[in-house]
JSON list of C-alpha atoms in Angstrom, two decimals:
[
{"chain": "A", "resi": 1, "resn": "UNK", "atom": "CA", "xyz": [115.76, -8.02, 73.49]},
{"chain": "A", "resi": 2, "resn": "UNK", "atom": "CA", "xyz": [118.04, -11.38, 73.12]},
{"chain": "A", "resi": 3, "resn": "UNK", "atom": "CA", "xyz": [116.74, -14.63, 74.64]},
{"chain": "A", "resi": 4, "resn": "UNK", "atom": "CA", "xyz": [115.01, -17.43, 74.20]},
{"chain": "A", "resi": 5, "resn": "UNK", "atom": "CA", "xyz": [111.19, -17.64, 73.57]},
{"chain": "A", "resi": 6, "resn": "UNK", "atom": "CA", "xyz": [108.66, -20.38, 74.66]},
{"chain": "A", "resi": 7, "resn": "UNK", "atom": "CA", "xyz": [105.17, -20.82, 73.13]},
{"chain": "A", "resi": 8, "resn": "UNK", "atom": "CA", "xyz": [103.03, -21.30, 74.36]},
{"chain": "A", "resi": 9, "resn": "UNK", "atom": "CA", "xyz": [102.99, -20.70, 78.30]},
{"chain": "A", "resi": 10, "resn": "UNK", "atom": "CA", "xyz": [100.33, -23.26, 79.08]},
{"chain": "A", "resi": 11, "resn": "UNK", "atom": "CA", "xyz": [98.97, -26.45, 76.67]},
{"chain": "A", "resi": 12, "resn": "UNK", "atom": "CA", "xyz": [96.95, -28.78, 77.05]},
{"chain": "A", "resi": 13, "resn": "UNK", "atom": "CA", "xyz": [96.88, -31.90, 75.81]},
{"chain": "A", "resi": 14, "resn": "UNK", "atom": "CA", "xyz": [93.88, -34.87, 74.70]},
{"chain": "A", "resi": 15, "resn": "UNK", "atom": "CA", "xyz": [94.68, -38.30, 74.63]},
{"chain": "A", "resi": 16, "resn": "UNK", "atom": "CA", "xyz": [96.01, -39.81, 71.86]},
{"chain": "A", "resi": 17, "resn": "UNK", "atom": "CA", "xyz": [96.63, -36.13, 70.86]},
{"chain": "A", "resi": 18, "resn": "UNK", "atom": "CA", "xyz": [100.36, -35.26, 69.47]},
{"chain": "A", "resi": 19, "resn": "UNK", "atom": "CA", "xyz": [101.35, -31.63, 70.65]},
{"chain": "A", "resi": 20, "resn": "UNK", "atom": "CA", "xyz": [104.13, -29.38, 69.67]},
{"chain": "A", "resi": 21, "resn": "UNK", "atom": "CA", "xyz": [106.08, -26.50, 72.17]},
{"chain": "A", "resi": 22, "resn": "UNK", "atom": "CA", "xyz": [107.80, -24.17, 70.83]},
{"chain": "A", "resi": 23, "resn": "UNK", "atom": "CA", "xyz": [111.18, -22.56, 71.08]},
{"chain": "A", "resi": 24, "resn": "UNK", "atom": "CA", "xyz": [112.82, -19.96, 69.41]},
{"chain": "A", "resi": 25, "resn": "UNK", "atom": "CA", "xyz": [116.16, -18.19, 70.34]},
{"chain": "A", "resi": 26, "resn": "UNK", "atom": "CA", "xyz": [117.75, -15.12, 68.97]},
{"chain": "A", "resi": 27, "resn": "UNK", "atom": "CA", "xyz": [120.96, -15.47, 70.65]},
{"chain": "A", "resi": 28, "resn": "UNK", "atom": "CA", "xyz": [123.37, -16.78, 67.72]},
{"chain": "A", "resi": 29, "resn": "UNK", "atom": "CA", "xyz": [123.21, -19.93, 69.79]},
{"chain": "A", "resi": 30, "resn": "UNK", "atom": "CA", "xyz": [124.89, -23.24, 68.06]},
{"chain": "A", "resi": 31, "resn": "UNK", "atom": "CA", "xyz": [123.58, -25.37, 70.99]},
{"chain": "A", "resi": 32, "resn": "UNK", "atom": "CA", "xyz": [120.04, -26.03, 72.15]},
{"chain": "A", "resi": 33, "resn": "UNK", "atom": "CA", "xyz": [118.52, -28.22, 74.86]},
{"chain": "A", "resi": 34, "resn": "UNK", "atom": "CA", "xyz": [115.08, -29.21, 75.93]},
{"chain": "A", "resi": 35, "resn": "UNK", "atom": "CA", "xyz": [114.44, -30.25, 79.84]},
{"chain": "A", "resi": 36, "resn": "UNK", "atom": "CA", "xyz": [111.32, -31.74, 82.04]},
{"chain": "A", "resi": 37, "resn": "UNK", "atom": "CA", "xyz": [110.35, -30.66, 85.22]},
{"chain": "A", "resi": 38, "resn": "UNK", "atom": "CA", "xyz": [108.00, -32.38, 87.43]},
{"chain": "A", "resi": 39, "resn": "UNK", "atom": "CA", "xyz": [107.00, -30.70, 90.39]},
{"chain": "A", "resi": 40, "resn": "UNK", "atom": "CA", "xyz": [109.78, -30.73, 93.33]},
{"chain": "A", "resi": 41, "resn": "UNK", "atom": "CA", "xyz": [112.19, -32.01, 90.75]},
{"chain": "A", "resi": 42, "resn": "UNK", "atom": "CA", "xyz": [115.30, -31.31, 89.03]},
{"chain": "A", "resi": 43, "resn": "UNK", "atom": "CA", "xyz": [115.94, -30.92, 85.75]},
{"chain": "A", "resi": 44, "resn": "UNK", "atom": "CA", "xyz": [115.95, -33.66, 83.30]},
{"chain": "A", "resi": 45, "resn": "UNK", "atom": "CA", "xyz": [117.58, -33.54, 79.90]},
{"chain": "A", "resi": 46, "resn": "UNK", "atom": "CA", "xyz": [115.02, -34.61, 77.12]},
{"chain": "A", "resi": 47, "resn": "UNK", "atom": "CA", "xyz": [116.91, -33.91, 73.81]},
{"chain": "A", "resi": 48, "resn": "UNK", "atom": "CA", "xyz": [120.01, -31.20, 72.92]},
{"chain": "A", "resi": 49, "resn": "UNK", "atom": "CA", "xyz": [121.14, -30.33, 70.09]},
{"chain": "A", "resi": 50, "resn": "UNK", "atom": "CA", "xyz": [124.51, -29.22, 69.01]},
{"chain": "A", "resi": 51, "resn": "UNK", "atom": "CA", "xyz": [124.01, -27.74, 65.79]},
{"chain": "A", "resi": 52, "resn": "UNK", "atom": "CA", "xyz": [121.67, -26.85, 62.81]},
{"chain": "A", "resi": 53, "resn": "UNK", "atom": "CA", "xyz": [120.54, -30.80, 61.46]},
{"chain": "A", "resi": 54, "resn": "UNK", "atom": "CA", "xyz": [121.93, -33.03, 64.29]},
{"chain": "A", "resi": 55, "resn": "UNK", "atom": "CA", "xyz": [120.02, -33.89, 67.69]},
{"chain": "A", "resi": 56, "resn": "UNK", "atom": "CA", "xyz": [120.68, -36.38, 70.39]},
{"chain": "A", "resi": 57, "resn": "UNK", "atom": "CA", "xyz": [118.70, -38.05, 73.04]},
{"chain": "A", "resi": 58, "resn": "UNK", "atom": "CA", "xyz": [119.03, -36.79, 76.26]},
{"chain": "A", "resi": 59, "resn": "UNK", "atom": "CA", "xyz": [118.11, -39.17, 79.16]},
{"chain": "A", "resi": 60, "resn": "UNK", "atom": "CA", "xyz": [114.42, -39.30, 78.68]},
{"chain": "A", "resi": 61, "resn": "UNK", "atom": "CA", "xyz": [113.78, -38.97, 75.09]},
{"chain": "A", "resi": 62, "resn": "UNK", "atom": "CA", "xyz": [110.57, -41.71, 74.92]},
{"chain": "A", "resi": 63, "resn": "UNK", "atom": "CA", "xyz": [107.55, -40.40, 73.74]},
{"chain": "A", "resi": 64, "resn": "UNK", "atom": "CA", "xyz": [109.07, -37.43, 72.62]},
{"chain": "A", "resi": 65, "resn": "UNK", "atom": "CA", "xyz": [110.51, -35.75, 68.87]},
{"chain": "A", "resi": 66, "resn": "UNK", "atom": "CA", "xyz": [112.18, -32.88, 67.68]},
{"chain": "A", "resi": 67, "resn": "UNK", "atom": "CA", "xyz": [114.04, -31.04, 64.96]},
{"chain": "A", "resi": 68, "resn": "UNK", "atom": "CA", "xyz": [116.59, -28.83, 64.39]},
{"chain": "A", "resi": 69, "resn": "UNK", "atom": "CA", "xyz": [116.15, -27.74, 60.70]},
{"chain": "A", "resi": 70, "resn": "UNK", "atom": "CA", "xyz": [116.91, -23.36, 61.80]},
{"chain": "A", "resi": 71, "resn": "UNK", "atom": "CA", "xyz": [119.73, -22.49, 64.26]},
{"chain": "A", "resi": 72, "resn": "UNK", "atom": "CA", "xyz": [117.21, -20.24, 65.83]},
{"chain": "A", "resi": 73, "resn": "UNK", "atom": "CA", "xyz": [114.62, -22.57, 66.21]},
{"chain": "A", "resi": 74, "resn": "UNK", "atom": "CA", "xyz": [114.15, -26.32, 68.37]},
{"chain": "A", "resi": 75, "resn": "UNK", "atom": "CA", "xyz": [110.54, -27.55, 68.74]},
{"chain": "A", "resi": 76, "resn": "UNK", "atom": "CA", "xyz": [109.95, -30.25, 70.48]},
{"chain": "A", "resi": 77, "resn": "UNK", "atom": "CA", "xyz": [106.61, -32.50, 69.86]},
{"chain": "A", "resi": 78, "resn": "UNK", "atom": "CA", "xyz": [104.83, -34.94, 73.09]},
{"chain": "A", "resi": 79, "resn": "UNK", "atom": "CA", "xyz": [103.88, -37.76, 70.85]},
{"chain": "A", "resi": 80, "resn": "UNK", "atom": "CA", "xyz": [100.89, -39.80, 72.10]},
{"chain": "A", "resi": 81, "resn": "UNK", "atom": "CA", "xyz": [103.44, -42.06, 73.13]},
{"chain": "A", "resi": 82, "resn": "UNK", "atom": "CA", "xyz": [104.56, -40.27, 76.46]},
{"chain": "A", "resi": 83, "resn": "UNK", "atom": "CA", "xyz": [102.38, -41.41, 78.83]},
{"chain": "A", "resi": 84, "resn": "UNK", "atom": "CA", "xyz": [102.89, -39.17, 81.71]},
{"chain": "A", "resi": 85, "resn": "UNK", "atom": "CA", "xyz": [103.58, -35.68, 79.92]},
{"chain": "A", "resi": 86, "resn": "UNK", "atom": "CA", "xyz": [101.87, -33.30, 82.53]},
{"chain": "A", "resi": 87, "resn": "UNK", "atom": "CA", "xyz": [105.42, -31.94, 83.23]},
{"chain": "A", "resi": 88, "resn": "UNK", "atom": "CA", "xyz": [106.72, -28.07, 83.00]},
{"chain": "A", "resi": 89, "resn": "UNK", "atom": "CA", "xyz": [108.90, -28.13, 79.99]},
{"chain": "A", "resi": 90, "resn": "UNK", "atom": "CA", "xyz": [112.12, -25.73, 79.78]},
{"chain": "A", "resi": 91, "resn": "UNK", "atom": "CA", "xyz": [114.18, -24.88, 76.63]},
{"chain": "A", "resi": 92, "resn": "UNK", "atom": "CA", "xyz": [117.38, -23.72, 77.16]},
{"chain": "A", "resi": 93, "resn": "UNK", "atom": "CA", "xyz": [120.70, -22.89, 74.31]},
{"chain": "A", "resi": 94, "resn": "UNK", "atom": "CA", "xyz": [124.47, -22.24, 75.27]},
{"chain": "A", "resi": 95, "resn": "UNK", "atom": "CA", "xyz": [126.81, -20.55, 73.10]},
{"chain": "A", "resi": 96, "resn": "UNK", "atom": "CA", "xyz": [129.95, -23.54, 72.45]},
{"chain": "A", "resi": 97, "resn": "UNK", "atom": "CA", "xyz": [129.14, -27.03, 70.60]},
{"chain": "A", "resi": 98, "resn": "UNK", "atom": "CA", "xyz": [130.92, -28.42, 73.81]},
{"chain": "A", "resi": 99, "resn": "UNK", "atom": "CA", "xyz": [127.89, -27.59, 75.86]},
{"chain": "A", "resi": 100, "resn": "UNK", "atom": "CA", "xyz": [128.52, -29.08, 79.20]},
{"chain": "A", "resi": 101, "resn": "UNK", "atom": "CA", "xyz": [131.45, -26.58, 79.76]},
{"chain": "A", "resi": 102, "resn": "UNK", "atom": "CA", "xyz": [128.96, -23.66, 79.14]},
{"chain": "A", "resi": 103, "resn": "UNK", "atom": "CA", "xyz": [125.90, -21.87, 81.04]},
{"chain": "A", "resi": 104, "resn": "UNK", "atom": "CA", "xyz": [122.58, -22.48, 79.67]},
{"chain": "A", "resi": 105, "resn": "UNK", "atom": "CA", "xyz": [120.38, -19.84, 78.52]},
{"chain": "A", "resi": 106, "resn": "UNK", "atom": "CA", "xyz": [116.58, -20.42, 79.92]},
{"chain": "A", "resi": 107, "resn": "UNK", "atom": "CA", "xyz": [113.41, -19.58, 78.31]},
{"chain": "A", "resi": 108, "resn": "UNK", "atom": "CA", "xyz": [110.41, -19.19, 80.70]},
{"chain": "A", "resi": 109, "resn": "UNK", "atom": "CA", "xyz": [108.94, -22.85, 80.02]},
{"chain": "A", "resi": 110, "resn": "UNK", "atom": "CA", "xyz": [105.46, -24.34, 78.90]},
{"chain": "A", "resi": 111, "resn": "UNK", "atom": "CA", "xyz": [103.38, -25.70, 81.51]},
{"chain": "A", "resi": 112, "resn": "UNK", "atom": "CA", "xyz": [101.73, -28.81, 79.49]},
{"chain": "A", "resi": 113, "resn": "UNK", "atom": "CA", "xyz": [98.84, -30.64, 81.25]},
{"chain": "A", "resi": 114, "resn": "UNK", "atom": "CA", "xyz": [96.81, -33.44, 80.14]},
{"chain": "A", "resi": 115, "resn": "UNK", "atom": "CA", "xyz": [92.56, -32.56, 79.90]},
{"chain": "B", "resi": 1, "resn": "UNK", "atom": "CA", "xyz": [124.39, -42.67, 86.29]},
{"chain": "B", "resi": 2, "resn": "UNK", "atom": "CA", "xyz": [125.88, -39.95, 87.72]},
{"chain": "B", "resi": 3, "resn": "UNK", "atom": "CA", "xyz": [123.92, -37.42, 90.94]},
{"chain": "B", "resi": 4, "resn": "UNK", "atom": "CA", "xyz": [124.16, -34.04, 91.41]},
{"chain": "B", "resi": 5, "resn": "UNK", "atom": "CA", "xyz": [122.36, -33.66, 95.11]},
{"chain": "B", "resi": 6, "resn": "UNK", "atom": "CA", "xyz": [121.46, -31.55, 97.31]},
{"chain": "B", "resi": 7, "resn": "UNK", "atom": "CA", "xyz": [121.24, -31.47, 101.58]},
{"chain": "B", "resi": 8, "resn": "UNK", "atom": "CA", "xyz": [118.63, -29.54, 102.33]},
{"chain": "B", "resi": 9, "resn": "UNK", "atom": "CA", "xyz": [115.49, -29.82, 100.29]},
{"chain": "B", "resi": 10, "resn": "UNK", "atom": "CA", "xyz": [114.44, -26.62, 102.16]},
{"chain": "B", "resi": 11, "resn": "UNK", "atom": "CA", "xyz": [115.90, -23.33, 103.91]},
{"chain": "B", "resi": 12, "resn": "UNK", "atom": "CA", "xyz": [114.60, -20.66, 105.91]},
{"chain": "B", "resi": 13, "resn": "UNK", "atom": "CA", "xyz": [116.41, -17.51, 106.60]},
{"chain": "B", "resi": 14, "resn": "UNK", "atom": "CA", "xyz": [115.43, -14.31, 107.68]},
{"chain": "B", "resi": 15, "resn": "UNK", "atom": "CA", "xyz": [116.07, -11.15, 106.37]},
{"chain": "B", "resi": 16, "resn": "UNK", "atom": "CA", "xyz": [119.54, -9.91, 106.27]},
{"chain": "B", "resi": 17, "resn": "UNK", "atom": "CA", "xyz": [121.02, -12.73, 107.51]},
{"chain": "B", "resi": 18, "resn": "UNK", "atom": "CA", "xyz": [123.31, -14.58, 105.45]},
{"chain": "B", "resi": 19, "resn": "UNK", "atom": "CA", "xyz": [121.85, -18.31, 103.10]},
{"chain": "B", "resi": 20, "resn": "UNK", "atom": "CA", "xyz": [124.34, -21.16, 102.34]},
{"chain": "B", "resi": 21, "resn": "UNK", "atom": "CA", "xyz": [122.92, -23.89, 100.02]},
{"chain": "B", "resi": 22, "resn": "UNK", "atom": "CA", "xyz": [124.87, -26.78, 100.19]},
{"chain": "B", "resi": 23, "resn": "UNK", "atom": "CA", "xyz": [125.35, -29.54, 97.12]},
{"chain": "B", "resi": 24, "resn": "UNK", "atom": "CA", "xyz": [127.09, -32.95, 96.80]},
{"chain": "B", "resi": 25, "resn": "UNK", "atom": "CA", "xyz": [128.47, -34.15, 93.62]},
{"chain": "B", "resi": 26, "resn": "UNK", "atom": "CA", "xyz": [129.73, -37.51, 92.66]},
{"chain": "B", "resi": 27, "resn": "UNK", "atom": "CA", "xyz": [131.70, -37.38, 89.56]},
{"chain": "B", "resi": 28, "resn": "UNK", "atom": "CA", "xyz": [134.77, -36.51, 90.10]},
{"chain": "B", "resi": 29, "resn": "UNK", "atom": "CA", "xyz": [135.55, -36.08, 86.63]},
{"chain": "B", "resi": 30, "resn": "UNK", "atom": "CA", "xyz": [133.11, -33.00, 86.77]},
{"chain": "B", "resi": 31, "resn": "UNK", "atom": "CA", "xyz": [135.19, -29.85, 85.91]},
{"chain": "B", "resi": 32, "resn": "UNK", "atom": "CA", "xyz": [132.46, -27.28, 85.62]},
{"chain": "B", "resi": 33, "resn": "UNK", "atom": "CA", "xyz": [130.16, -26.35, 87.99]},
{"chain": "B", "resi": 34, "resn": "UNK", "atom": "CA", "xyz": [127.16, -23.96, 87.92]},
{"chain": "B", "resi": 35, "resn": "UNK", "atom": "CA", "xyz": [124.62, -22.34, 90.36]},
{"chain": "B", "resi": 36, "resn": "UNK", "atom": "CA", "xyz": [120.83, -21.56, 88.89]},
{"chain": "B", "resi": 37, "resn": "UNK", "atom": "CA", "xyz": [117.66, -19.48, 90.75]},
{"chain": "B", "resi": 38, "resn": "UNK", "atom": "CA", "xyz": [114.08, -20.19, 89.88]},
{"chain": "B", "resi": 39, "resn": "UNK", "atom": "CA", "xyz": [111.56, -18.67, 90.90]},
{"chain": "B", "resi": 40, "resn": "UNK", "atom": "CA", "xyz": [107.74, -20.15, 90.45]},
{"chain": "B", "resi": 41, "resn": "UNK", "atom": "CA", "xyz": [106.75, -20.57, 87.17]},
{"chain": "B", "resi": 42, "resn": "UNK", "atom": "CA", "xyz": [109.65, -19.08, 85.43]},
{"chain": "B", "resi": 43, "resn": "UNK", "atom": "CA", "xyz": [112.41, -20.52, 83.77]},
{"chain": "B", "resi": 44, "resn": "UNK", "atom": "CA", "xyz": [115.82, -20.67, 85.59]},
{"chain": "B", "resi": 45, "resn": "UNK", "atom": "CA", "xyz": [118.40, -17.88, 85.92]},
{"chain": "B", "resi": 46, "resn": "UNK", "atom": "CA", "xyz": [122.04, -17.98, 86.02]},
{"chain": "B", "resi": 47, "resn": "UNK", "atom": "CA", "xyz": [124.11, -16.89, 89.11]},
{"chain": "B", "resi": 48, "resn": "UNK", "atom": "CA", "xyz": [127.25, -17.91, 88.99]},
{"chain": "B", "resi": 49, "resn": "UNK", "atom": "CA", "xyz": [129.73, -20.26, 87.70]},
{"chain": "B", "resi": 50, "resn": "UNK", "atom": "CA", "xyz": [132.92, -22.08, 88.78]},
{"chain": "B", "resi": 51, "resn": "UNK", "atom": "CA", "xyz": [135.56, -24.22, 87.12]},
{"chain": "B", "resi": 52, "resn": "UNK", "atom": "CA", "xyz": [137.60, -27.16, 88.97]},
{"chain": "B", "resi": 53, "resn": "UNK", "atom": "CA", "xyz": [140.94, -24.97, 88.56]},
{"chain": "B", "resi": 54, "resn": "UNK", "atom": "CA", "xyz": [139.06, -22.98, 91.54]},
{"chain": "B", "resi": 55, "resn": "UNK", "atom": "CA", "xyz": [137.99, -23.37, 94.71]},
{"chain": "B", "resi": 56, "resn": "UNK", "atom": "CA", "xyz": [136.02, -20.06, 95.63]},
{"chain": "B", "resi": 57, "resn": "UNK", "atom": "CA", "xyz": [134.83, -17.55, 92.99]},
{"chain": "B", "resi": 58, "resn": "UNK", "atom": "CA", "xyz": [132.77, -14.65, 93.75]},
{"chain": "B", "resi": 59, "resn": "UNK", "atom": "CA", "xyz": [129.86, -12.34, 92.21]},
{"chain": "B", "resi": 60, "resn": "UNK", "atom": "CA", "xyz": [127.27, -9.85, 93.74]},
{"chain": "B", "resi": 61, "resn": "UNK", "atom": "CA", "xyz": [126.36, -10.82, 96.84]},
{"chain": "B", "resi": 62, "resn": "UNK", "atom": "CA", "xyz": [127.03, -15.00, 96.30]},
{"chain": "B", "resi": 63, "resn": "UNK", "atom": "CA", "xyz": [129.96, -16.45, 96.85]},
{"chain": "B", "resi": 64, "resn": "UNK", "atom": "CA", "xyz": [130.25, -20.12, 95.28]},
{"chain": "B", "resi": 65, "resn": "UNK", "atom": "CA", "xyz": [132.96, -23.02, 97.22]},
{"chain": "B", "resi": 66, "resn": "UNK", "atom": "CA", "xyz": [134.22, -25.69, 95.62]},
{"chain": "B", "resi": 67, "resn": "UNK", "atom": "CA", "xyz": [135.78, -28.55, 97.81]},
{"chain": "B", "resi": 68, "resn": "UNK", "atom": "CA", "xyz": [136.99, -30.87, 95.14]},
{"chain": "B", "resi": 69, "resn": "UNK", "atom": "CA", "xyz": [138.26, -33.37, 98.19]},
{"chain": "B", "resi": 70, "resn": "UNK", "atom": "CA", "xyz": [134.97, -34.02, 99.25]},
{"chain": "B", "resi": 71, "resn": "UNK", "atom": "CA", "xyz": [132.82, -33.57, 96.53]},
{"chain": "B", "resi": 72, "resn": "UNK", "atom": "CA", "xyz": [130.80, -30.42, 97.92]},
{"chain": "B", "resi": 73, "resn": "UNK", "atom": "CA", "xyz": [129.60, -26.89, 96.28]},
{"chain": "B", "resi": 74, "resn": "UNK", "atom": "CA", "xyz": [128.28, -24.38, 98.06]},
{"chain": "B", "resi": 75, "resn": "UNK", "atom": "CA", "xyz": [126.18, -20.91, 97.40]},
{"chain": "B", "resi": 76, "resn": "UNK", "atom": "CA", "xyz": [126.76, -18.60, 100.02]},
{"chain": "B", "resi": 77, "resn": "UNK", "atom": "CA", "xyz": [124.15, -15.71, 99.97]},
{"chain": "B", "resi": 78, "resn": "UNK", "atom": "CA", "xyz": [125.15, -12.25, 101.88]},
{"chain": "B", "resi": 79, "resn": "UNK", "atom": "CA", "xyz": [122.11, -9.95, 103.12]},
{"chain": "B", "resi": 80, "resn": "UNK", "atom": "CA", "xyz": [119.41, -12.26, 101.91]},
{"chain": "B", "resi": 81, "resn": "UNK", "atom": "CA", "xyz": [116.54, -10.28, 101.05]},
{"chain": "B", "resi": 82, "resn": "UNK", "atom": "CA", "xyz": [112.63, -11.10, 100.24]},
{"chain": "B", "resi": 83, "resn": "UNK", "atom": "CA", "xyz": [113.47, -11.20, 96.48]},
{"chain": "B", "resi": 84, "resn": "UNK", "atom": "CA", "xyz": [116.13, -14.42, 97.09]},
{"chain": "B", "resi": 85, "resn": "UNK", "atom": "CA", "xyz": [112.80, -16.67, 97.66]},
{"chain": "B", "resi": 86, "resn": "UNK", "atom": "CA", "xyz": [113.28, -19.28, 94.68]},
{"chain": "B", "resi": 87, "resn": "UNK", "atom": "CA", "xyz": [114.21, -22.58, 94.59]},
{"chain": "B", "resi": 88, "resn": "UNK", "atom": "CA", "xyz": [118.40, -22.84, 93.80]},
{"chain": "B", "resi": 89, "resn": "UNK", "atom": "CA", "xyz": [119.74, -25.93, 91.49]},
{"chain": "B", "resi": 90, "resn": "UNK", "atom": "CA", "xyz": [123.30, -26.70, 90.95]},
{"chain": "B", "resi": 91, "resn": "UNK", "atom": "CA", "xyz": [124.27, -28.42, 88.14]},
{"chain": "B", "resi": 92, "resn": "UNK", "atom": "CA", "xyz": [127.46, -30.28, 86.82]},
{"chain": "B", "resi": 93, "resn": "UNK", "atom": "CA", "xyz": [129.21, -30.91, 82.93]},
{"chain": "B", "resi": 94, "resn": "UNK", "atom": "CA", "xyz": [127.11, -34.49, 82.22]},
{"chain": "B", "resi": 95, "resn": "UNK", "atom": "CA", "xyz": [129.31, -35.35, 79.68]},
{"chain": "B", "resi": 96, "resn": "UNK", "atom": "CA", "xyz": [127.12, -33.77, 77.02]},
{"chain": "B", "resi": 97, "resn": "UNK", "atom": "CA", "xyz": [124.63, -31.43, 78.99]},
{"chain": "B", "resi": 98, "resn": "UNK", "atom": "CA", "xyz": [124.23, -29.75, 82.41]},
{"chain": "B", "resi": 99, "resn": "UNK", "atom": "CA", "xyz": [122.62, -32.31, 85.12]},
{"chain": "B", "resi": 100, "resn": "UNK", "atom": "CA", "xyz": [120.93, -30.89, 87.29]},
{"chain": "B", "resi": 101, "resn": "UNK", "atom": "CA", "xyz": [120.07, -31.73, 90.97]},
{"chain": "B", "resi": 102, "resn": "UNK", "atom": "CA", "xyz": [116.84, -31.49, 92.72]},
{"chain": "B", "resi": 103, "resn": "UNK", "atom": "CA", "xyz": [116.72, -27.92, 93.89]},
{"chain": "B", "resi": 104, "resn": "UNK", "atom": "CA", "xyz": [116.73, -26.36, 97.61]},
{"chain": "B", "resi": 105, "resn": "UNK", "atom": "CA", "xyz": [113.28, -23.81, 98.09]},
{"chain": "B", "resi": 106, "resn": "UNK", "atom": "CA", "xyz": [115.23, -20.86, 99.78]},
{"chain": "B", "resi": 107, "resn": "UNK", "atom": "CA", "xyz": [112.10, -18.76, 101.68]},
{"chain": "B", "resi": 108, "resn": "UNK", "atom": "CA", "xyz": [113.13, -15.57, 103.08]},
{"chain": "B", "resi": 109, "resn": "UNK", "atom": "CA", "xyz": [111.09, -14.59, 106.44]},
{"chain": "B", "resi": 110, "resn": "UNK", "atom": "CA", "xyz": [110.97, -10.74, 107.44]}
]
């Protein structure tokens, strides 16, 4: 099956504690994207990237990091720095480099809480 | 920055009958326009798509609108059914990414 695959489905995080979610995609995808969701919220854009070795900040990229070193692969890491990460977390890729003309693909997300 | 919003924050239809979710848009620049259904816990799912070059496009049961004069997109839903329950987003080209707005909770009564 082609998609995208999130890992884990539920995390939990300490404080102070630095943890890492997990996205792979098997769709040839040049473009990938990660996204926050609080509850009774939209979508908002954390970090994209438009190919293998290049990322950008999306519009709430504090207290967040990622890499892009495999076209298949975009993990993002909640540094200790994000205060507020109990959030459901959504990766997402899109075929074109000009990715705001294109659908996004959607894994099934990573519900991250703090303990 | 630029809002991608929504009218109704909820909708309740019953079964059979036919769902429109409404969403304003403010950039007028926007040229691509896209309709998403997610349902608890999962990730979102595409539905259908429209560029600015159109003003109506249709799939499988949804119809989107695009009314480029007043800023408006809609998702028409024919024959709702229990399985439409989900919360709908629409989203608009952000200049670099989809932005998204908040989502309208369809529930579908019997």
């Amino acid at each position: 099956d082609g998609g995208i695959t999130q890992s884990p489905k539920y995390l939990f995080r300490k404080e102070g504690q630095n943890v890492t979610l997990s996205c792979e995609q098997n769709l040839n995808h040049d473009a990938m994207y990660w996204y926050r969701q609080d509850p009774g919220q939209g979508l908002r854009l954390i970090y994209y990237s438009q190919i293998v070795n290049d990322f950008q900040k999306g519009d709430i990229a504090e207290g967040y990091s990622v890499s892009r070193e495999k076209k298949e692969s975009f993990p993002l890491t909640v540094t200790s720095a994000q205060k507020n990460p109990t959030a459901f977390y959504l990766c997402a890729s899109s075929i074109a480099v000009r990715a705001a003309e294109e659908k996004l693909f959607f894994g099934s997300g990573t519900q991250l809480s703090v303990l | 920055g630029e809002n991608v919003g929504l009218h109704l924050p909820t909708l309740s239809v019953q079964e059979g009958d036919n769902s429109i979710i409404n969403c304003a848009y403010s950039n007028s620049a926007s040229d691509y326009f896209i309709w998403y259904k997610q349902e608890s816990g999962k990730g979102p799912q595409f539905i259908i798509d429209i560029r600015s070059n159109m003003d109506k496009r249709q799939g499988q049961r949804v119809t989107v609108l695009l009314n480029k004069t007043v800023k408006h997109l809609s998702l028409q839903i024919a024959a709702t059914q229990p399985g439409d329950s989900a919360v709908y987003f629409c989203a608009e080209n952000g200049g670099y990414a989809l932005n998204f707005g908040k989502g309208t909770s369809l529930l579908v009564t019997p």
